[in-house]
């Protein structure tokens, strides 16, 4: 057990003294929670097996689930990968620093605990000033999964990370809420066709603009989850991001979704159930007098807002003590694809498709 210290760090101008405090813990093989533009990460020195073991222990994560290595400059790739495909150079130029993780051929120097024994390594350069300063001060790449307990929703605030990891880590750096709110896009560049394994902060459209051949198999993360074990499908378990409350996703035309959700709220309330709903600002008039506990994610026409608030919404409703969470679906354009993926995972397969009749 640790006493978990939480230190506030300015997100644009990180205090060098605090960064050095965190970096010295990392150099000693300890773990530290730090902010990135996507979600908070639980970092450890990627080259120190004892630090990596501490990451898995704190999260209660199985060793079969490989970690993303975070770097602050492209030169660090020399240590981590055997070759750098042309496609990776193009994408790094365009999207790094930023929420894109690339799966690349791993150098034998990369510890097996990072790669779960695979021949590839996942690498990304975050664009958060605190993350970059921390990696540089540590002097080594930092392996970091999201700073939540295994199977829980990823943390987008330091408080979320504290809720999950209090007493399990010595230090949390708090720079306020994360800007993007969903995790990085994971792109497999080792596959014959570059394949998105997890939609995230960089949209499929943006990737295809640079590399038109990039594909995403919508069904992979849903149907093939068990076959792949933890190996090639990140966030592979359908319940990976699940809140601890049963969650239901309603998909279909907005009017039909509204009607179905209102009916579901009524029937659950008739059983004395406390119901929470995750909706958009535009839905407030529809649900205002439903009696459900409401969390609004932002405007339905602004996927960026929805993504930023999504995980906080799930956690807030969970902490409010609701017994079920009903959520509506959004567009699949841009960040919408990642939103759909996280909502489906939160629902753990409990997706209700409705139609206008
Ligand atoms: O935005 C993010 O990516 C955040 C922040 C902290 O950077 N990190 C994050 O890490 O979401 P994590 O561990 O929660 O998710 C990483 C995913 C895992 O599901 C893992 O299966 C996949 O990336 N992954 C890692 N290495 C891989 C590899 N060599 N091949 C295929 N998938 C890999
Ligand atoms: Mg995670």
mmCIF file of C-alpha atoms and ligand atoms in Angstrom:
data_model
loop_
_atom_site.group_PDB
_atom_site.id
_atom_site.type_symbol
_atom_site.label_atom_id
_atom_site.label_comp_id
_atom_site.label_asym_id
_atom_site.label_seq_id
_atom_site.Cartn_x
_atom_site.Cartn_y
_atom_site.Cartn_z
ATOM 1 C CA UNK A 1 0.000 0.000 0.000
ATOM 2 C CA UNK A 2 1.108 3.519 -0.771
ATOM 3 C CA UNK A 3 -0.063 6.853 0.461
ATOM 4 C CA UNK A 4 -1.166 8.238 -2.909
ATOM 5 C CA UNK A 5 -0.072 11.827 -3.337
ATOM 6 C CA UNK A 6 -1.941 14.029 -5.851
ATOM 7 C CA UNK A 7 -0.004 17.008 -7.213
ATOM 8 C CA UNK A 8 -1.580 19.686 -9.372
ATOM 9 C CA UNK A 9 0.479 20.492 -12.509
ATOM 10 C CA UNK A 10 -0.285 23.263 -14.986
ATOM 11 C CA UNK A 11 -1.236 21.583 -18.265
ATOM 12 C CA UNK A 12 0.598 24.054 -20.490
ATOM 13 C CA UNK A 13 3.574 25.031 -18.344
ATOM 14 C CA UNK A 14 4.398 22.094 -16.116
ATOM 15 C CA UNK A 15 6.418 22.960 -13.013
ATOM 16 C CA UNK A 16 9.907 21.498 -13.527
ATOM 17 C CA UNK A 17 10.276 20.587 -9.847
ATOM 18 C CA UNK A 18 7.107 18.483 -9.820
ATOM 19 C CA UNK A 19 8.008 16.832 -13.141
ATOM 20 C CA UNK A 20 11.416 15.912 -11.720
ATOM 21 C CA UNK A 21 9.782 14.425 -8.630
ATOM 22 C CA UNK A 22 7.656 12.169 -10.860
ATOM 23 C CA UNK A 23 10.567 11.372 -13.196
ATOM 24 C CA UNK A 24 12.797 10.298 -10.314
ATOM 25 C CA UNK A 25 10.102 7.874 -9.140
ATOM 26 C CA UNK A 26 9.936 6.459 -12.691
ATOM 27 C CA UNK A 27 13.727 6.098 -12.906
ATOM 28 C CA UNK A 28 13.610 4.125 -9.625
ATOM 29 C CA UNK A 29 11.194 1.672 -11.253
ATOM 30 C CA UNK A 30 8.087 3.118 -9.607
ATOM 31 C CA UNK A 31 4.788 3.952 -11.316
ATOM 32 C CA UNK A 32 3.131 7.374 -11.688
ATOM 33 C CA UNK A 33 -0.290 8.429 -13.014
ATOM 34 C CA UNK A 34 -0.010 11.283 -15.522
ATOM 35 C CA UNK A 35 -2.325 13.156 -17.902
ATOM 36 C CA UNK A 36 -2.340 12.757 -21.683
ATOM 37 C CA UNK A 37 -4.626 14.456 -24.197
ATOM 38 C CA UNK A 38 -6.750 11.283 -24.400
ATOM 39 C CA UNK A 39 -7.084 9.784 -20.900
ATOM 40 C CA UNK A 40 -4.873 9.542 -17.794
ATOM 41 C CA UNK A 41 -2.126 6.932 -18.059
ATOM 42 C CA UNK A 42 -0.466 4.712 -15.452
ATOM 43 C CA UNK A 43 3.188 5.055 -16.424
ATOM 44 C CA UNK A 44 6.311 3.055 -15.743
ATOM 45 C CA UNK A 45 9.749 2.957 -17.394
ATOM 46 C CA UNK A 46 9.172 0.811 -20.491
ATOM 47 C CA UNK A 47 12.663 -0.701 -20.251
ATOM 48 C CA UNK A 48 12.414 -1.795 -16.567
ATOM 49 C CA UNK A 49 10.569 -5.108 -16.013
ATOM 50 C CA UNK A 50 9.994 -4.338 -12.321
ATOM 51 C CA UNK A 51 8.191 -1.105 -13.253
ATOM 52 C CA UNK A 52 6.089 -2.997 -15.797
ATOM 53 C CA UNK A 53 5.113 -5.591 -13.178
ATOM 54 C CA UNK A 54 3.954 -2.763 -10.916
ATOM 55 C CA UNK A 55 1.694 -1.420 -13.707
ATOM 56 C CA UNK A 56 -0.032 -4.795 -14.128
ATOM 57 C CA UNK A 57 -0.321 -5.269 -10.361
ATOM 58 C CA UNK A 58 -1.832 -1.818 -9.699
ATOM 59 C CA UNK A 59 -4.459 -2.300 -12.439
ATOM 60 C CA UNK A 60 -4.978 -6.019 -11.810
ATOM 61 C CA UNK A 61 -4.457 -6.376 -15.551
ATOM 62 C CA UNK A 62 -3.517 -9.767 -17.060
ATOM 63 C CA UNK A 63 -0.014 -10.004 -18.568
ATOM 64 C CA UNK A 64 -1.582 -11.107 -21.876
ATOM 65 C CA UNK A 65 -2.689 -7.522 -22.624
ATOM 66 C CA UNK A 66 0.238 -5.581 -24.188
ATOM 67 C CA UNK A 67 1.097 -1.976 -23.282
ATOM 68 C CA UNK A 68 1.533 1.209 -25.341
ATOM 69 C CA UNK A 69 4.988 2.813 -25.159
ATOM 70 C CA UNK A 70 4.964 6.623 -25.003
ATOM 71 C CA UNK A 71 7.810 8.615 -26.540
ATOM 72 C CA UNK A 72 8.642 12.334 -26.726
ATOM 73 C CA UNK A 73 10.679 12.368 -29.951
ATOM 74 C CA UNK A 74 10.936 10.132 -33.023
ATOM 75 C CA UNK A 75 14.602 9.307 -32.272
ATOM 76 C CA UNK A 76 13.321 7.098 -29.415
ATOM 77 C CA UNK A 77 11.951 4.732 -32.097
ATOM 78 C CA UNK A 78 15.507 3.511 -32.727
ATOM 79 C CA UNK A 79 15.456 1.834 -29.339
ATOM 80 C CA UNK A 80 11.990 0.318 -29.785
ATOM 81 C CA UNK A 81 11.525 -0.893 -33.362
ATOM 82 C CA UNK A 82 13.562 -2.881 -35.890
ATOM 83 C CA UNK A 83 12.303 -1.066 -38.996
ATOM 84 C CA UNK A 84 10.147 1.950 -39.616
ATOM 85 C CA UNK A 85 7.781 1.467 -42.581
ATOM 86 C CA UNK A 86 7.356 4.475 -44.919
ATOM 87 C CA UNK A 87 3.681 4.589 -43.947
ATOM 88 C CA UNK A 88 4.629 5.034 -40.302
ATOM 89 C CA UNK A 89 6.923 7.953 -41.159
ATOM 90 C CA UNK A 90 4.097 9.661 -43.059
ATOM 91 C CA UNK A 91 1.617 9.174 -40.259
ATOM 92 C CA UNK A 92 4.073 10.225 -37.550
ATOM 93 C CA UNK A 93 4.780 13.411 -39.482
ATOM 94 C CA UNK A 94 1.102 14.175 -39.719
ATOM 95 C CA UNK A 95 -0.335 13.011 -36.399
ATOM 96 C CA UNK A 96 2.462 13.017 -33.785
ATOM 97 C CA UNK A 97 2.377 14.312 -31.204
ATOM 98 C CA UNK A 98 -1.255 13.222 -30.922
ATOM 99 C CA UNK A 99 -3.718 10.392 -30.235
ATOM 100 C CA UNK A 100 -2.393 7.840 -32.748
ATOM 101 C CA UNK A 101 -0.777 4.568 -31.622
ATOM 102 C CA UNK A 102 1.109 2.582 -34.264
ATOM 103 C CA UNK A 103 1.834 -1.147 -34.026
ATOM 104 C CA UNK A 104 5.388 -1.634 -35.324
ATOM 105 C CA UNK A 105 7.966 -4.473 -35.447
ATOM 106 C CA UNK A 106 9.470 -4.665 -31.948
ATOM 107 C CA UNK A 107 13.175 -4.514 -31.227
ATOM 108 C CA UNK A 108 14.395 -7.459 -29.114
ATOM 109 C CA UNK A 109 15.379 -4.879 -26.474
ATOM 110 C CA UNK A 110 11.711 -4.193 -25.670
ATOM 111 C CA UNK A 111 10.752 -6.201 -22.551
ATOM 112 C CA UNK A 112 8.288 -9.072 -23.095
ATOM 113 C CA UNK A 113 6.017 -7.558 -20.462
ATOM 114 C CA UNK A 114 5.397 -4.613 -22.816
ATOM 115 C CA UNK A 115 4.572 -6.696 -25.890
ATOM 116 C CA UNK A 116 2.926 -9.682 -24.178
ATOM 117 C CA UNK A 117 5.424 -11.750 -26.141
ATOM 118 C CA UNK A 118 4.238 -10.475 -29.550
ATOM 119 C CA UNK A 119 6.758 -9.522 -32.237
ATOM 120 C CA UNK A 120 5.254 -6.024 -32.381
ATOM 121 C CA UNK A 121 5.212 -3.018 -30.097
ATOM 122 C CA UNK A 122 2.589 -0.273 -29.790
ATOM 123 C CA UNK A 123 4.064 3.242 -29.792
ATOM 124 C CA UNK A 124 2.620 6.714 -29.500
ATOM 125 C CA UNK A 125 3.784 10.273 -28.954
ATOM 126 C CA UNK A 126 1.228 12.084 -26.800
ATOM 127 C CA UNK A 127 0.691 15.814 -27.271
ATOM 128 C CA UNK A 128 0.072 16.755 -23.631
ATOM 129 C CA UNK A 129 2.848 19.053 -22.324
ATOM 130 C CA UNK A 130 2.968 17.219 -18.961
ATOM 131 C CA UNK A 131 3.316 13.807 -20.611
ATOM 132 C CA UNK A 132 6.065 15.055 -22.933
ATOM 133 C CA UNK A 133 7.955 16.781 -20.105
ATOM 134 C CA UNK A 134 7.714 13.651 -17.979
ATOM 135 C CA UNK A 135 9.041 11.347 -20.716
ATOM 136 C CA UNK A 136 11.964 13.714 -21.404
ATOM 137 C CA UNK A 137 12.839 14.148 -17.726
ATOM 138 C CA UNK A 138 12.731 10.381 -17.171
ATOM 139 C CA UNK A 139 15.128 9.834 -20.051
ATOM 140 C CA UNK A 140 13.353 6.644 -21.113
ATOM 141 C CA UNK A 141 10.163 5.727 -22.974
ATOM 142 C CA UNK A 142 7.171 5.259 -20.677
ATOM 143 C CA UNK A 143 4.815 2.312 -20.939
ATOM 144 C CA UNK A 144 1.337 3.362 -19.921
ATOM 145 C CA UNK A 145 -2.100 1.801 -20.085
ATOM 146 C CA UNK A 146 -5.113 3.872 -19.075
ATOM 147 C CA UNK A 147 -5.020 4.526 -15.302
ATOM 148 C CA UNK A 148 -8.166 2.596 -14.402
ATOM 149 C CA UNK A 149 -8.647 -0.766 -12.748
ATOM 150 C CA UNK A 150 -8.869 -3.547 -15.332
ATOM 151 C CA UNK A 151 -12.342 -3.658 -16.950
ATOM 152 C CA UNK A 152 -13.331 -0.239 -15.636
ATOM 153 C CA UNK A 153 -13.969 2.959 -17.613
ATOM 154 C CA UNK A 154 -10.809 4.908 -18.547
ATOM 155 C CA UNK A 155 -10.112 7.961 -16.355
ATOM 156 C CA UNK A 156 -10.406 11.441 -17.860
ATOM 157 C CA UNK A 157 -9.689 13.260 -14.585
ATOM 158 C CA UNK A 158 -7.151 12.734 -11.806
ATOM 159 C CA UNK A 159 -10.088 12.095 -9.455
ATOM 160 C CA UNK A 160 -11.219 9.149 -11.646
ATOM 161 C CA UNK A 161 -7.707 7.689 -11.434
ATOM 162 C CA UNK A 162 -7.643 8.211 -7.659
ATOM 163 C CA UNK A 163 -10.986 6.430 -7.303
ATOM 164 C CA UNK A 164 -9.552 3.353 -9.032
ATOM 165 C CA UNK A 165 -5.916 3.399 -7.849
ATOM 166 C CA UNK A 166 -5.856 5.063 -4.405
ATOM 167 C CA UNK A 167 -3.232 3.273 -2.288
ATOM 168 C CA UNK A 168 -1.870 1.436 -5.343
ATOM 169 C CA UNK A 169 0.383 4.176 -6.757
ATOM 170 C CA UNK A 170 2.685 6.697 -5.034
ATOM 171 C CA UNK A 171 1.841 9.726 -7.181
ATOM 172 C CA UNK A 172 -0.867 11.164 -9.438
ATOM 173 C CA UNK A 173 -0.183 14.282 -11.523
ATOM 174 C CA UNK A 174 -3.408 16.273 -11.868
ATOM 175 C CA UNK A 175 -3.737 18.611 -14.861
ATOM 176 C CA UNK A 176 -7.526 18.725 -14.981
ATOM 177 C CA UNK A 177 -9.862 17.005 -17.467
ATOM 178 C CA UNK A 178 -8.421 15.423 -20.635
ATOM 179 C CA UNK A 179 -9.116 17.195 -23.893
ATOM 180 C CA UNK A 180 -9.972 14.273 -26.209
ATOM 181 C CA UNK A 181 -11.681 11.980 -23.694
ATOM 182 C CA UNK A 182 -11.407 8.691 -25.609
ATOM 183 C CA UNK A 183 -8.183 6.702 -26.008
ATOM 184 C CA UNK A 184 -5.805 6.862 -28.954
ATOM 185 C CA UNK A 185 -6.555 5.204 -32.273
ATOM 186 C CA UNK A 186 -4.572 1.933 -32.494
ATOM 187 C CA UNK A 187 -3.366 1.252 -36.044
ATOM 188 C CA UNK A 188 -1.705 -2.039 -36.990
ATOM 189 C CA UNK A 189 0.976 -1.359 -39.585
ATOM 190 C CA UNK A 190 2.265 -4.930 -39.459
ATOM 191 C CA UNK A 191 -0.906 -6.261 -41.123
ATOM 192 C CA UNK A 192 -0.861 -6.638 -44.958
ATOM 193 C CA UNK A 193 -3.456 -3.855 -45.048
ATOM 194 C CA UNK A 194 -3.058 -1.141 -42.380
ATOM 195 C CA UNK A 195 -5.885 -1.900 -39.985
ATOM 196 C CA UNK A 196 -7.449 0.141 -37.208
ATOM 197 C CA UNK A 197 -7.712 -2.179 -34.198
ATOM 198 C CA UNK A 198 -9.283 0.430 -31.938
ATOM 199 C CA UNK A 199 -10.982 3.590 -33.220
ATOM 200 C CA UNK A 200 -9.935 6.600 -31.140
ATOM 201 C CA UNK A 201 -8.822 10.205 -31.045
ATOM 202 C CA UNK A 202 -7.621 10.314 -34.678
ATOM 203 C CA UNK A 203 -10.556 9.598 -36.985
ATOM 204 C CA UNK A 204 -10.572 6.891 -39.658
ATOM 205 C CA UNK A 205 -11.266 9.609 -42.245
ATOM 206 C CA UNK A 206 -8.142 11.550 -41.176
ATOM 207 C CA UNK A 207 -5.998 8.399 -41.475
ATOM 208 C CA UNK A 208 -7.477 7.565 -44.885
ATOM 209 C CA UNK A 209 -6.722 11.079 -46.055
ATOM 210 C CA UNK A 210 -3.018 10.251 -45.674
ATOM 211 C CA UNK A 211 -3.215 6.484 -46.342
ATOM 212 C CA UNK A 212 -6.341 5.667 -48.403
ATOM 213 C CA UNK A 213 -5.849 1.906 -47.876
ATOM 214 C CA UNK A 214 -6.458 2.016 -44.096
ATOM 215 C CA UNK A 215 -9.391 -0.191 -43.048
ATOM 216 C CA UNK A 216 -11.454 -0.760 -39.927
ATOM 217 C CA UNK A 217 -13.497 -3.933 -39.414
ATOM 218 C CA UNK A 218 -16.412 -2.836 -37.290
ATOM 219 C CA UNK A 219 -17.251 -6.361 -36.270
ATOM 220 C CA UNK A 220 -13.759 -7.400 -35.205
ATOM 221 C CA UNK A 221 -13.911 -5.859 -31.761
ATOM 222 C CA UNK A 222 -17.398 -7.222 -31.196
ATOM 223 C CA UNK A 223 -17.522 -10.723 -32.602
ATOM 224 C CA UNK A 224 -13.986 -12.010 -32.753
ATOM 225 C CA UNK A 225 -13.140 -10.846 -29.266
ATOM 226 C CA UNK A 226 -12.577 -14.252 -27.707
ATOM 227 C CA UNK A 227 -10.651 -15.849 -30.552
ATOM 228 C CA UNK A 228 -8.045 -13.137 -30.464
ATOM 229 C CA UNK A 229 -7.513 -13.301 -26.731
ATOM 230 C CA UNK A 230 -5.690 -10.179 -25.658
ATOM 231 C CA UNK A 231 -3.264 -10.426 -28.503
ATOM 232 C CA UNK A 232 -4.320 -8.403 -31.488
ATOM 233 C CA UNK A 233 -7.576 -6.713 -30.671
ATOM 234 C CA UNK A 234 -7.004 -3.848 -28.247
ATOM 235 C CA UNK A 235 -9.806 -3.227 -25.855
ATOM 236 C CA UNK A 236 -10.754 -6.681 -27.010
ATOM 237 C CA UNK A 237 -13.246 -7.683 -24.343
ATOM 238 C CA UNK A 238 -16.731 -6.479 -25.026
ATOM 239 C CA UNK A 239 -17.007 -5.326 -21.426
ATOM 240 C CA UNK A 240 -13.559 -3.736 -21.395
ATOM 241 C CA UNK A 241 -14.766 -0.229 -20.616
ATOM 242 C CA UNK A 242 -17.800 -1.214 -18.652
ATOM 243 C CA UNK A 243 -19.112 0.763 -15.719
ATOM 244 C CA UNK A 244 -20.239 -1.443 -12.836
ATOM 245 C CA UNK A 245 -23.905 -0.652 -13.577
ATOM 246 C CA UNK A 246 -25.804 -2.535 -16.351
ATOM 247 C CA UNK A 247 -25.695 -0.266 -19.389
ATOM 248 C CA UNK A 248 -27.948 -0.384 -22.467
ATOM 249 C CA UNK A 249 -27.265 1.273 -25.807
ATOM 250 C CA UNK A 250 -30.185 2.312 -28.025
ATOM 251 C CA UNK A 251 -29.353 2.538 -31.725
ATOM 252 C CA UNK A 252 -31.561 3.807 -34.539
ATOM 253 C CA UNK A 253 -33.273 6.997 -35.745
ATOM 254 C CA UNK A 254 -33.377 9.606 -32.967
ATOM 255 C CA UNK A 255 -37.161 9.688 -32.694
ATOM 256 C CA UNK A 256 -37.400 5.913 -32.368
ATOM 257 C CA UNK A 257 -34.548 5.859 -29.860
ATOM 258 C CA UNK A 258 -36.251 8.561 -27.751
ATOM 259 C CA UNK A 259 -39.492 6.635 -27.709
ATOM 260 C CA UNK A 260 -37.843 3.336 -26.801
ATOM 261 C CA UNK A 261 -35.733 4.909 -24.072
ATOM 262 C CA UNK A 262 -38.715 6.657 -22.489
ATOM 263 C CA UNK A 263 -40.671 3.378 -22.492
ATOM 264 C CA UNK A 264 -37.709 1.560 -20.923
ATOM 265 C CA UNK A 265 -37.357 4.236 -18.233
ATOM 266 C CA UNK A 266 -41.060 3.886 -17.368
ATOM 267 C CA UNK A 267 -41.009 0.140 -17.114
ATOM 268 C CA UNK A 268 -37.874 0.152 -14.965
ATOM 269 C CA UNK A 269 -39.232 2.883 -12.706
ATOM 270 C CA UNK A 270 -42.383 0.824 -12.275
ATOM 271 C CA UNK A 271 -40.076 -1.779 -10.666
ATOM 272 C CA UNK A 272 -38.719 0.963 -8.375
ATOM 273 C CA UNK A 273 -35.449 1.046 -10.262
ATOM 274 C CA UNK A 274 -33.330 4.205 -10.311
ATOM 275 C CA UNK A 275 -32.464 4.848 -13.964
ATOM 276 C CA UNK A 276 -29.746 7.090 -15.421
ATOM 277 C CA UNK A 277 -29.621 8.361 -19.002
ATOM 278 C CA UNK A 278 -26.667 9.563 -21.072
ATOM 279 C CA UNK A 279 -28.041 12.001 -23.634
ATOM 280 C CA UNK A 280 -27.201 15.084 -25.710
ATOM 281 C CA UNK A 281 -28.137 18.679 -24.909
ATOM 282 C CA UNK A 282 -30.810 18.543 -27.607
ATOM 283 C CA UNK A 283 -32.534 15.646 -25.800
ATOM 284 C CA UNK A 284 -33.115 17.526 -22.547
ATOM 285 C CA UNK A 285 -36.731 18.539 -23.340
ATOM 286 C CA UNK A 286 -37.562 14.904 -24.145
ATOM 287 C CA UNK A 287 -36.190 13.486 -20.897
ATOM 288 C CA UNK A 288 -36.628 16.408 -18.473
ATOM 289 C CA UNK A 289 -39.746 15.050 -16.793
ATOM 290 C CA UNK A 290 -38.979 11.349 -17.261
ATOM 291 C CA UNK A 291 -37.779 11.005 -13.678
ATOM 292 C CA UNK A 292 -34.481 9.532 -14.847
ATOM 293 C CA UNK A 293 -31.187 10.912 -13.603
ATOM 294 C CA UNK A 294 -29.822 12.857 -16.606
ATOM 295 C CA UNK A 295 -26.210 13.360 -17.699
ATOM 296 C CA UNK A 296 -25.742 15.473 -20.820
ATOM 297 C CA UNK A 297 -22.665 14.908 -22.949
ATOM 298 C CA UNK A 298 -22.867 18.060 -25.094
ATOM 299 C CA UNK A 299 -24.337 18.761 -28.491
ATOM 300 C CA UNK A 300 -25.132 15.695 -30.619
ATOM 301 C CA UNK A 301 -23.695 17.552 -33.605
ATOM 302 C CA UNK A 302 -20.311 17.978 -31.852
ATOM 303 C CA UNK A 303 -18.694 14.524 -31.516
ATOM 304 C CA UNK A 304 -15.662 16.225 -29.926
ATOM 305 C CA UNK A 305 -17.780 17.341 -26.958
ATOM 306 C CA UNK A 306 -19.481 13.964 -26.630
ATOM 307 C CA UNK A 307 -16.102 12.182 -26.591
ATOM 308 C CA UNK A 308 -14.647 14.558 -24.004
ATOM 309 C CA UNK A 309 -17.531 13.965 -21.581
ATOM 310 C CA UNK A 310 -18.361 10.308 -22.275
ATOM 311 C CA UNK A 311 -16.328 8.508 -19.588
ATOM 312 C CA UNK A 312 -17.086 11.167 -16.965
ATOM 313 C CA UNK A 313 -20.774 10.635 -17.753
ATOM 314 C CA UNK A 314 -20.579 6.891 -17.207
ATOM 315 C CA UNK A 315 -18.680 7.340 -13.939
ATOM 316 C CA UNK A 316 -20.971 10.122 -12.667
ATOM 317 C CA UNK A 317 -24.116 8.036 -13.196
ATOM 318 C CA UNK A 318 -22.446 5.021 -11.623
ATOM 319 C CA UNK A 319 -21.465 7.079 -8.561
ATOM 320 C CA UNK A 320 -24.966 8.575 -8.366
ATOM 321 C CA UNK A 321 -26.159 5.060 -7.522
ATOM 322 C CA UNK A 322 -28.415 4.437 -10.513
ATOM 323 C CA UNK A 323 -29.263 0.774 -11.124
ATOM 324 C CA UNK A 324 -29.189 0.982 -14.895
ATOM 325 C CA UNK A 325 -27.793 3.363 -17.495
ATOM 326 C CA UNK A 326 -29.563 3.941 -20.832
ATOM 327 C CA UNK A 327 -27.704 5.733 -23.583
ATOM 328 C CA UNK A 328 -28.531 6.958 -27.042
ATOM 329 C CA UNK A 329 -26.321 6.516 -30.076
ATOM 330 C CA UNK A 330 -24.605 9.196 -32.134
ATOM 331 C CA UNK A 331 -23.265 9.682 -35.643
ATOM 332 C CA UNK A 332 -20.420 7.400 -36.757
ATOM 333 C CA UNK A 333 -18.569 10.179 -38.568
ATOM 334 C CA UNK A 334 -15.192 11.335 -37.297
ATOM 335 C CA UNK A 335 -14.780 10.767 -33.561
ATOM 336 C CA UNK A 336 -18.255 9.206 -33.646
ATOM 337 C CA UNK A 337 -16.737 5.839 -34.538
ATOM 338 C CA UNK A 338 -14.740 5.781 -31.289
ATOM 339 C CA UNK A 339 -17.794 6.962 -29.335
ATOM 340 C CA UNK A 340 -19.886 4.140 -30.789
ATOM 341 C CA UNK A 341 -17.159 1.608 -29.943
ATOM 342 C CA UNK A 342 -16.872 2.773 -26.299
ATOM 343 C CA UNK A 343 -20.647 2.887 -25.835
ATOM 344 C CA UNK A 344 -20.987 -0.630 -27.255
ATOM 345 C CA UNK A 345 -18.280 -1.875 -24.939
ATOM 346 C CA UNK A 346 -19.836 -0.124 -21.961
ATOM 347 C CA UNK A 347 -23.094 -1.864 -22.863
ATOM 348 C CA UNK A 348 -21.276 -5.197 -23.068
ATOM 349 C CA UNK A 349 -23.437 -6.326 -25.990
ATOM 350 C CA UNK A 350 -26.696 -4.979 -24.577
ATOM 351 C CA UNK A 351 -27.465 -3.038 -27.744
ATOM 352 C CA UNK A 352 -31.104 -2.402 -28.579
ATOM 353 C CA UNK A 353 -31.777 -1.587 -32.241
ATOM 354 C CA UNK A 354 -35.003 0.314 -32.832
ATOM 355 C CA UNK A 355 -36.775 1.545 -35.941
ATOM 356 C CA UNK A 356 -39.505 3.998 -36.785
ATOM 357 C CA UNK A 357 -42.747 2.211 -37.582
HETATM 358 O O1 LIG B 1 -4.884 6.958 -25.369
HETATM 359 C C1 LIG B 1 -4.302 5.921 -25.030
HETATM 360 O O2 LIG B 1 -3.893 5.094 -25.864
HETATM 361 C C2 LIG B 1 -4.073 5.683 -23.542
HETATM 362 C C3 LIG B 1 -3.134 6.764 -23.006
HETATM 363 C C4 LIG B 1 -2.737 6.535 -21.580
HETATM 364 O O3 LIG B 1 -2.009 6.849 -23.831
HETATM 365 N N1 LIG B 1 -3.572 4.384 -23.310
HETATM 366 C C5 LIG B 1 -4.331 3.259 -23.441
HETATM 367 O O4 LIG B 1 -3.669 2.086 -23.112
HETATM 368 O O5 LIG B 1 -5.482 3.288 -23.791
HETATM 369 P P1 LIG B 1 -4.430 0.704 -22.869
HETATM 370 O O6 LIG B 1 -3.394 -0.209 -22.367
HETATM 371 O O7 LIG B 1 -5.608 0.913 -22.001
HETATM 372 O O8 LIG B 1 -4.848 0.255 -24.294
HETATM 373 C C6 LIG B 1 -3.850 -0.133 -25.228
HETATM 374 C C7 LIG B 1 -4.361 -1.127 -26.183
HETATM 375 C C8 LIG B 1 -4.585 -2.439 -25.466
HETATM 376 O O9 LIG B 1 -5.927 -2.812 -25.556
HETATM 377 C C9 LIG B 1 -3.682 -3.417 -26.183
HETATM 378 O O10 LIG B 1 -4.337 -4.631 -26.445
HETATM 379 C C10 LIG B 1 -3.298 -2.707 -27.473
HETATM 380 O O11 LIG B 1 -3.384 -1.332 -27.203
HETATM 381 N N2 LIG B 1 -1.949 -3.095 -27.866
HETATM 382 C C11 LIG B 1 -0.794 -2.795 -27.239
HETATM 383 N N3 LIG B 1 0.246 -3.377 -27.858
HETATM 384 C C12 LIG B 1 -0.240 -4.059 -28.918
HETATM 385 C C13 LIG B 1 0.326 -4.865 -29.946
HETATM 386 N N4 LIG B 1 1.630 -5.080 -30.015
HETATM 387 N N5 LIG B 1 -0.506 -5.390 -30.860
HETATM 388 C C14 LIG B 1 -1.836 -5.157 -30.811
HETATM 389 N N6 LIG B 1 -2.429 -4.412 -29.860
HETATM 390 C C15 LIG B 1 -1.659 -3.865 -28.921
HETATM 391 MG MG1 LIG B 2 -7.363 0.764 -21.054
#
